[in-house]
């Protein structure tokens, strides 16, 4: 769960594209509404503000104090502009719908009047940089009159927001936000999806799957991502050809070296029989080095076969405990000669379906590597552990261990991490490489770590049912 949360909160390209598109959409909509509010000639009725309502009441009081309506009722001519500048921008409508001073009444006044009749509340409308507010009810001699005011208006942003807020419902706003969210989400997903697909192809290639191709993940898009996938596949094809060429070269060279080495061994044996005693030591040395070369070539051939995907026959069902008994029994001869011991701890019985010889060679290589690098008088402990759907084969020596930076590299061919594991300890540098390939062919994995008690601990993890 926490991994999912971290993945969602990670500043990924998807969320960056989505948020920028959404922000751009919202800014565009806001700009359109803002420009529309400034340039539109249409009226937009909104409820009056507190300030506007107070101004209407004050104007109504002024009208009553100056007896403007009484003069109209008495038949006297009404000239508000002549009586007070405060009444220059007022409109007083009688119950017949006429302005009592015979001023020209804009149509918007009648819109406000109709709005009042429908909603029973005053409103404000802004048009041509003027705002009209009203009505305020003024009573005189048993009759009512509607008072409206007009004033210069600056299109402040707050006014535009107010007009926008009252011109649409909350459901319209949520619908617009929801649609923009879905559109931007779909667009961001469309743009980033091929990147994630390319990432899958690169990860597959990085894990050693040389047959991984980006076009298998991207599909036929016909855009720049498809061109990028084609370039990636060309690169993958080139890498595959180079690696396969190197593997074939390694295999061919190893095969070609086998014949002269065999002849050298025969020649050394014949020379040993007919040699002078002083030369016997040198001939023995030649035979030893030829044997080492033959062992190296044999392991090179095995690595090449594993790299090409060659396996040994069909998988068999066998008991892992019996395989460990055979391997440890053989390894004990080598360990005893060097005052060392290989112990198999009591373990549960586990059956496995896989390649018997290949797994056996992997386990043997790890044990022999441990024998070479554990001090005299110590022991190598082998454990077989049940781990649910998997089982672990754990091999621990009592040597010096390996620096943490080198733990993931010791399974690479010819890699020698420390002076403690130099050539003088023997071996070709391919034993752990063969062990890793053998475990992987059987559907498992292998890792190395420094044991808490000291020494190196190698763990092979295998599924109880081969994938």
Tab-separated table of N, CA, C and O in Angstrom, residues 206-294:
chain	number	residue	atom	x	y	z
A	206	UNK	N	17.476	-4.868	-20.241
A	206	UNK	CA	18.490	-4.745	-19.195
A	206	UNK	C	18.597	-6.014	-18.362
A	206	UNK	O	19.665	-6.319	-17.818
A	207	UNK	N	17.486	-6.770	-18.242
A	207	UNK	CA	17.511	-8.016	-17.475
A	207	UNK	C	18.093	-9.185	-18.266
A	207	UNK	O	18.164	-10.294	-17.762
A	208	UNK	N	18.484	-8.919	-19.513
A	208	UNK	CA	19.122	-9.964	-20.302
A	208	UNK	C	18.248	-10.586	-21.358
A	208	UNK	O	18.693	-11.507	-22.062
A	209	UNK	N	17.027	-10.115	-21.503
A	209	UNK	CA	16.139	-10.630	-22.551
A	209	UNK	C	16.470	-9.918	-23.864
A	209	UNK	O	15.918	-8.861	-24.174
A	210	UNK	N	17.375	-10.501	-24.632
A	210	UNK	CA	17.823	-9.864	-25.868
A	210	UNK	C	16.772	-9.903	-26.964
A	210	UNK	O	16.943	-9.257	-28.004
A	211	UNK	N	15.688	-10.640	-26.750
A	211	UNK	CA	14.606	-10.680	-27.737
A	211	UNK	C	13.547	-9.608	-27.493
A	211	UNK	O	12.582	-9.513	-28.255
A	212	UNK	N	13.693	-8.819	-26.427
A	212	UNK	CA	12.711	-7.771	-26.117
A	212	UNK	C	12.772	-6.681	-27.182
A	212	UNK	O	13.851	-6.194	-27.522
A	213	UNK	N	11.610	-6.304	-27.695
A	213	UNK	CA	11.520	-5.264	-28.725
A	213	UNK	C	10.446	-4.251	-28.332
A	213	UNK	O	9.367	-4.611	-27.855
A	214	UNK	N	10.759	-2.991	-28.547
A	214	UNK	CA	9.853	-1.919	-28.124
A	214	UNK	C	8.556	-1.927	-28.913
A	214	UNK	O	7.493	-1.596	-28.376
A	215	UNK	N	8.619	-2.286	-30.190
A	215	UNK	CA	7.397	-2.259	-31.002
A	215	UNK	C	6.366	-3.282	-30.519
A	215	UNK	O	5.165	-3.117	-30.773
A	216	UNK	N	6.822	-4.316	-29.831
A	216	UNK	CA	5.877	-5.278	-29.268
A	216	UNK	C	5.049	-4.647	-28.150
A	216	UNK	O	3.928	-5.078	-27.875
A	217	UNK	N	5.614	-3.614	-27.503
A	217	UNK	CA	4.904	-2.937	-26.421
A	217	UNK	C	4.144	-1.710	-26.926
A	217	UNK	O	3.029	-1.430	-26.481
A	218	UNK	N	4.746	-0.953	-27.830
A	218	UNK	CA	4.164	0.309	-28.286
A	218	UNK	C	3.024	0.088	-29.258
A	218	UNK	O	2.007	0.793	-29.235
A	219	UNK	N	3.170	-0.908	-30.148
A	219	UNK	CA	2.146	-1.135	-31.166
A	219	UNK	C	2.325	-0.210	-32.359
A	219	UNK	O	3.327	0.507	-32.491
A	220	UNK	N	1.358	-0.187	-33.237
A	220	UNK	CA	1.423	0.627	-34.446
A	220	UNK	C	0.744	1.970	-34.198
A	220	UNK	O	-0.466	2.123	-34.329
A	221	UNK	N	1.564	2.958	-33.829
A	221	UNK	CA	1.036	4.293	-33.532
A	221	UNK	C	1.184	5.252	-34.710
A	221	UNK	O	0.359	6.112	-34.932
A	222	UNK	N	2.308	5.129	-35.442
A	222	UNK	CA	2.527	6.007	-36.575
A	222	UNK	C	2.961	7.407	-36.189
A	222	UNK	O	2.789	8.355	-36.960
A	223	UNK	N	3.537	7.591	-34.988
A	223	UNK	CA	3.987	8.913	-34.577
A	223	UNK	C	5.449	8.829	-34.153
A	223	UNK	O	6.148	7.852	-34.439
A	224	UNK	N	5.932	9.903	-33.465
A	224	UNK	CA	7.337	9.952	-33.083
A	224	UNK	C	7.706	8.836	-32.103
A	224	UNK	O	8.840	8.358	-32.096
A	225	UNK	N	6.758	8.428	-31.279
A	225	UNK	CA	7.044	7.336	-30.349
A	225	UNK	C	7.297	6.027	-31.101
A	225	UNK	O	8.127	5.216	-30.703
A	226	UNK	N	6.578	5.824	-32.183
A	226	UNK	CA	6.806	4.628	-32.989
A	226	UNK	C	8.195	4.693	-33.643
A	226	UNK	O	8.903	3.680	-33.722
A	227	UNK	N	8.598	5.887	-34.098
A	227	UNK	CA	9.947	6.047	-34.654
A	227	UNK	C	10.997	5.760	-33.592
A	227	UNK	O	12.031	5.128	-33.873
A	228	UNK	N	10.741	6.239	-32.382
A	228	UNK	CA	11.669	5.971	-31.286
A	228	UNK	C	11.744	4.478	-30.985
A	228	UNK	O	12.829	3.936	-30.727
A	229	UNK	N	10.605	3.800	-31.027
A	229	UNK	CA	10.585	2.353	-30.803
A	229	UNK	C	11.373	1.625	-31.888
A	229	UNK	O	12.095	0.658	-31.608
A	230	UNK	N	11.256	2.081	-33.132
A	230	UNK	CA	12.027	1.462	-34.219
A	230	UNK	C	13.527	1.638	-33.990
A	230	UNK	O	14.308	0.698	-34.189
A	231	UNK	N	13.928	2.847	-33.576
A	231	UNK	CA	15.348	3.084	-33.296
A	231	UNK	C	15.830	2.213	-32.140
A	231	UNK	O	16.953	1.685	-32.162
A	232	UNK	N	14.976	2.064	-31.123
A	232	UNK	CA	15.335	1.194	-30.000
A	232	UNK	C	15.510	-0.248	-30.469
A	232	UNK	O	16.458	-0.931	-30.061
A	233	UNK	N	14.614	-0.708	-31.330
A	233	UNK	CA	14.703	-2.088	-31.818
A	233	UNK	C	15.952	-2.291	-32.677
A	233	UNK	O	16.572	-3.360	-32.638
A	234	UNK	N	16.316	-1.273	-33.467
A	234	UNK	CA	17.558	-1.368	-34.239
A	234	UNK	C	18.760	-1.494	-33.316
A	234	UNK	O	19.676	-2.283	-33.570
A	235	UNK	N	18.745	-0.705	-32.234
A	235	UNK	CA	19.825	-0.797	-31.253
A	235	UNK	C	19.848	-2.177	-30.600
A	235	UNK	O	20.916	-2.791	-30.436
A	236	UNK	N	18.656	-2.685	-30.218
A	236	UNK	CA	18.578	-3.998	-29.584
A	236	UNK	C	19.054	-5.102	-30.536
A	236	UNK	O	19.748	-6.038	-30.109
A	237	UNK	N	18.684	-4.989	-31.815
A	237	UNK	CA	19.144	-5.979	-32.796
A	237	UNK	C	20.655	-5.958	-32.918
A	237	UNK	O	21.309	-7.008	-32.988
A	238	UNK	N	21.212	-4.746	-32.935
A	238	UNK	CA	22.663	-4.615	-33.053
A	238	UNK	C	23.360	-5.208	-31.824
A	238	UNK	O	24.355	-5.942	-31.957
A	239	UNK	N	22.839	-4.905	-30.640
A	239	UNK	CA	23.422	-5.453	-29.410
A	239	UNK	C	23.314	-6.979	-29.406
A	239	UNK	O	24.263	-7.680	-29.036
A	240	UNK	N	22.172	-7.486	-29.835
A	240	UNK	CA	21.965	-8.930	-29.868
A	240	UNK	C	22.954	-9.608	-30.812
A	240	UNK	O	23.538	-10.647	-30.473
A	241	UNK	N	23.142	-8.998	-31.996
A	241	UNK	CA	24.085	-9.591	-32.944
A	241	UNK	C	25.513	-9.583	-32.398
A	241	UNK	O	26.260	-10.560	-32.559
A	242	UNK	N	25.898	-8.488	-31.751
A	242	UNK	CA	27.260	-8.391	-31.204
A	242	UNK	C	27.467	-9.434	-30.110
A	242	UNK	O	28.491	-10.138	-30.082
A	243	UNK	N	26.483	-9.528	-29.199
A	243	UNK	CA	26.632	-10.475	-28.088
A	243	UNK	C	26.627	-11.917	-28.591
A	243	UNK	O	27.446	-12.744	-28.154
A	244	UNK	N	25.724	-12.237	-29.521
A	244	UNK	CA	25.688	-13.597	-30.053
A	244	UNK	C	26.962	-13.914	-30.810
A	244	UNK	O	27.462	-15.041	-30.763
A	245	UNK	N	27.505	-12.898	-31.507
A	245	UNK	CA	28.772	-13.107	-32.219
A	245	UNK	C	29.895	-13.401	-31.229
A	245	UNK	O	30.731	-14.289	-31.465
A	246	UNK	N	29.912	-12.661	-30.108
A	246	UNK	CA	30.940	-12.909	-29.097
A	246	UNK	C	30.790	-14.294	-28.479
A	246	UNK	O	31.780	-14.986	-28.223
A	247	UNK	N	29.529	-14.687	-28.235
A	247	UNK	CA	29.314	-16.017	-27.666
A	247	UNK	C	29.761	-17.117	-28.624
A	247	UNK	O	30.376	-18.109	-28.211
A	248	UNK	N	29.428	-16.936	-29.907
A	248	UNK	CA	29.873	-17.937	-30.891
A	248	UNK	C	31.387	-17.969	-30.985
A	248	UNK	O	31.993	-19.049	-31.090
A	249	UNK	N	32.002	-16.776	-30.946
A	249	UNK	CA	33.459	-16.720	-31.003
A	249	UNK	C	34.067	-17.426	-29.800
A	249	UNK	O	35.039	-18.204	-29.938
A	250	UNK	N	33.504	-17.163	-28.619
A	250	UNK	CA	34.006	-17.801	-27.406
A	250	UNK	C	33.871	-19.315	-27.504
A	250	UNK	O	34.803	-20.064	-27.164
A	251	UNK	N	32.725	-19.770	-27.967
A	251	UNK	CA	32.511	-21.207	-28.087
A	251	UNK	C	33.438	-21.820	-29.121
A	251	UNK	O	34.056	-22.875	-28.881
A	252	UNK	N	33.574	-21.154	-30.287
A	252	UNK	CA	34.420	-21.688	-31.356
A	252	UNK	C	35.878	-21.729	-30.937
A	252	UNK	O	36.581	-22.728	-31.183
A	253	UNK	N	36.352	-20.657	-30.291
A	253	UNK	CA	37.752	-20.618	-29.861
A	253	UNK	C	38.011	-21.710	-28.829
A	253	UNK	O	39.049	-22.395	-28.858
A	254	UNK	N	37.035	-21.840	-27.893
A	254	UNK	CA	37.212	-22.870	-26.858
A	254	UNK	C	37.281	-24.261	-27.477
A	254	UNK	O	38.111	-25.094	-27.076
A	255	UNK	N	36.431	-24.523	-28.478
A	255	UNK	CA	36.473	-25.826	-29.154
A	255	UNK	C	37.793	-26.023	-29.878
A	255	UNK	O	38.387	-27.126	-29.840
A	256	UNK	N	38.258	-24.966	-30.528
A	256	UNK	CA	39.499	-25.095	-31.297
A	256	UNK	C	40.712	-25.309	-30.391
A	256	UNK	O	41.684	-25.940	-30.789
A	257	UNK	N	40.631	-24.754	-29.159
A	257	UNK	CA	41.763	-24.909	-28.247
A	257	UNK	C	41.803	-26.292	-27.613
A	257	UNK	O	42.855	-26.729	-27.135
A	258	UNK	N	40.670	-26.961	-27.604
A	258	UNK	CA	40.613	-28.266	-26.961
A	258	UNK	C	41.566	-29.273	-27.641
A	258	UNK	O	42.269	-30.039	-26.972
A	259	UNK	N	41.585	-29.274	-28.949
A	259	UNK	CA	42.415	-30.252	-29.685
A	259	UNK	C	43.904	-30.057	-29.416
A	259	UNK	O	44.605	-31.034	-29.057
A	260	UNK	N	44.464	-28.833	-29.581
A	260	UNK	CA	45.900	-28.700	-29.269
A	260	UNK	C	46.215	-28.972	-27.804
A	260	UNK	O	47.312	-29.481	-27.490
A	261	UNK	N	45.303	-28.672	-26.903
A	261	UNK	CA	45.551	-28.959	-25.502
A	261	UNK	C	45.633	-30.467	-25.255
A	261	UNK	O	46.462	-30.942	-24.475
A	262	UNK	N	44.740	-31.181	-25.924
A	262	UNK	CA	44.782	-32.642	-25.790
A	262	UNK	C	46.110	-33.188	-26.288
A	262	UNK	O	46.723	-34.076	-25.656
A	263	UNK	N	46.549	-32.653	-27.422
A	263	UNK	CA	47.841	-33.117	-27.965
A	263	UNK	C	48.987	-32.743	-27.025
A	263	UNK	O	49.951	-33.504	-26.872
A	264	UNK	N	48.890	-31.553	-26.410
A	264	UNK	CA	49.929	-31.137	-25.465
A	264	UNK	C	49.970	-32.070	-24.253
A	264	UNK	O	51.063	-32.409	-23.755
A	265	UNK	N	48.788	-32.498	-23.788
A	265	UNK	CA	48.759	-33.419	-22.660
A	265	UNK	C	49.395	-34.760	-23.014
A	265	UNK	O	50.145	-35.341	-22.214
A	266	UNK	N	49.090	-35.237	-24.211
A	266	UNK	CA	49.685	-36.509	-24.659
A	266	UNK	C	51.197	-36.367	-24.791
A	266	UNK	O	51.975	-37.239	-24.347
A	267	UNK	N	51.616	-35.230	-25.385
A	267	UNK	CA	53.062	-35.007	-25.573
A	267	UNK	C	53.763	-34.896	-24.226
A	267	UNK	O	54.885	-35.420	-24.040
A	268	UNK	N	53.123	-34.227	-23.258
A	268	UNK	CA	53.734	-34.084	-21.937
A	268	UNK	C	53.846	-35.446	-21.255
A	268	UNK	O	54.853	-35.727	-20.578
A	269	UNK	N	52.844	-36.295	-21.423
A	269	UNK	CA	52.905	-37.631	-20.815
A	269	UNK	C	54.028	-38.460	-21.414
A	269	UNK	O	54.756	-39.165	-20.699
A	270	UNK	N	54.174	-38.392	-22.747
A	270	UNK	CA	55.262	-39.130	-23.402
A	270	UNK	C	56.623	-38.587	-22.987
A	270	UNK	O	57.574	-39.348	-22.752
A	271	UNK	N	56.711	-37.281	-22.892
A	271	UNK	CA	57.984	-36.671	-22.494
A	271	UNK	C	58.328	-37.039	-21.056
A	271	UNK	O	59.506	-37.204	-20.713
A	272	UNK	N	57.304	-37.198	-20.229
A	272	UNK	CA	57.539	-37.537	-18.834
A	272	UNK	C	58.171	-38.929	-18.716
A	272	UNK	O	59.035	-39.160	-17.862
A	273	UNK	N	57.741	-39.845	-19.600
A	273	UNK	CA	58.256	-41.203	-19.549
A	273	UNK	C	59.720	-41.268	-20.000
A	273	UNK	O	60.488	-42.078	-19.508
A	274	UNK	N	60.077	-40.449	-20.975
A	274	UNK	CA	61.412	-40.527	-21.561
A	274	UNK	C	62.307	-39.364	-21.142
A	274	UNK	O	63.366	-39.157	-21.734
A	275	UNK	N	61.911	-38.579	-20.156
A	275	UNK	CA	62.664	-37.366	-19.813
A	275	UNK	C	63.749	-37.674	-18.798
A	275	UNK	O	63.696	-38.669	-18.087
A	276	UNK	N	64.717	-36.781	-18.758
A	276	UNK	CA	65.785	-36.847	-17.764
A	276	UNK	C	65.202	-36.458	-16.411
A	276	UNK	O	64.300	-35.609	-16.338
A	277	UNK	N	65.631	-37.021	-15.321
A	277	UNK	CA	65.064	-36.669	-14.005
A	277	UNK	C	65.065	-35.181	-13.722
A	277	UNK	O	64.184	-34.664	-13.032
A	278	UNK	N	66.078	-34.443	-14.242
A	278	UNK	CA	66.105	-33.000	-13.948
A	278	UNK	C	64.983	-32.251	-14.643
A	278	UNK	O	64.604	-31.167	-14.249
A	279	UNK	N	64.456	-32.860	-15.738
A	279	UNK	CA	63.382	-32.185	-16.491
A	279	UNK	C	61.993	-32.577	-16.006
A	279	UNK	O	60.989	-32.003	-16.445
A	280	UNK	N	61.935	-33.580	-15.127
A	280	UNK	CA	60.625	-34.089	-14.700
A	280	UNK	C	59.793	-33.005	-14.010
A	280	UNK	O	58.576	-32.895	-14.207
A	281	UNK	N	60.470	-32.181	-13.206
A	281	UNK	CA	59.739	-31.125	-12.485
A	281	UNK	C	59.103	-30.146	-13.450
A	281	UNK	O	57.950	-29.724	-13.288
A	282	UNK	N	59.838	-29.770	-14.484
A	282	UNK	CA	59.305	-28.811	-15.473
A	282	UNK	C	58.156	-29.424	-16.277
A	282	UNK	O	57.171	-28.747	-16.588
A	283	UNK	N	58.281	-30.704	-16.589
A	283	UNK	CA	57.207	-31.356	-17.343
A	283	UNK	C	55.950	-31.468	-16.479
A	283	UNK	O	54.824	-31.289	-16.959
A	284	UNK	N	56.137	-31.752	-15.189
A	284	UNK	CA	54.974	-31.784	-14.280
A	284	UNK	C	54.266	-30.423	-14.253
A	284	UNK	O	53.034	-30.355	-14.210
A	285	UNK	N	55.104	-29.381	-14.272
A	285	UNK	CA	54.510	-28.032	-14.269
A	285	UNK	C	53.721	-27.789	-15.547
A	285	UNK	O	52.637	-27.194	-15.528
A	286	UNK	N	54.255	-28.254	-16.656
A	286	UNK	CA	53.552	-28.094	-17.934
A	286	UNK	C	52.220	-28.833	-17.898
A	286	UNK	O	51.173	-28.316	-18.326
A	287	UNK	N	52.225	-30.068	-17.374
A	287	UNK	CA	50.986	-30.833	-17.288
A	287	UNK	C	49.942	-30.132	-16.398
A	287	UNK	O	48.748	-30.108	-16.712
A	288	UNK	N	50.419	-29.541	-15.291
A	288	UNK	CA	49.497	-28.830	-14.387
A	288	UNK	C	48.842	-27.638	-15.090
A	288	UNK	O	47.628	-27.434	-14.979
A	289	UNK	N	49.664	-26.859	-15.794
A	289	UNK	CA	49.116	-25.684	-16.468
A	289	UNK	C	48.174	-26.081	-17.603
A	289	UNK	O	47.154	-25.415	-17.851
A	290	UNK	N	48.527	-27.199	-18.294
A	290	UNK	CA	47.639	-27.665	-19.372
A	290	UNK	C	46.293	-28.114	-18.780
A	290	UNK	O	45.225	-27.860	-19.361
A	291	UNK	N	46.327	-28.777	-17.622
A	291	UNK	CA	45.081	-29.186	-16.972
A	291	UNK	C	44.235	-27.969	-16.587
A	291	UNK	O	43.013	-27.977	-16.706
A	292	UNK	N	44.904	-26.920	-16.090
A	292	UNK	CA	44.161	-25.706	-15.744
A	292	UNK	C	43.521	-25.065	-16.979
A	292	UNK	O	42.373	-24.601	-16.942
A	293	UNK	N	44.277	-25.038	-18.056
A	293	UNK	CA	43.725	-24.493	-19.299
A	293	UNK	C	42.543	-25.325	-19.777
A	293	UNK	O	41.528	-24.787	-20.253
A	294	UNK	N	42.688	-26.648	-19.654
A	294	UNK	CA	41.591	-27.526	-20.076
A	294	UNK	C	40.345	-27.301	-19.217
A	294	UNK	O	39.211	-27.279	-19.714
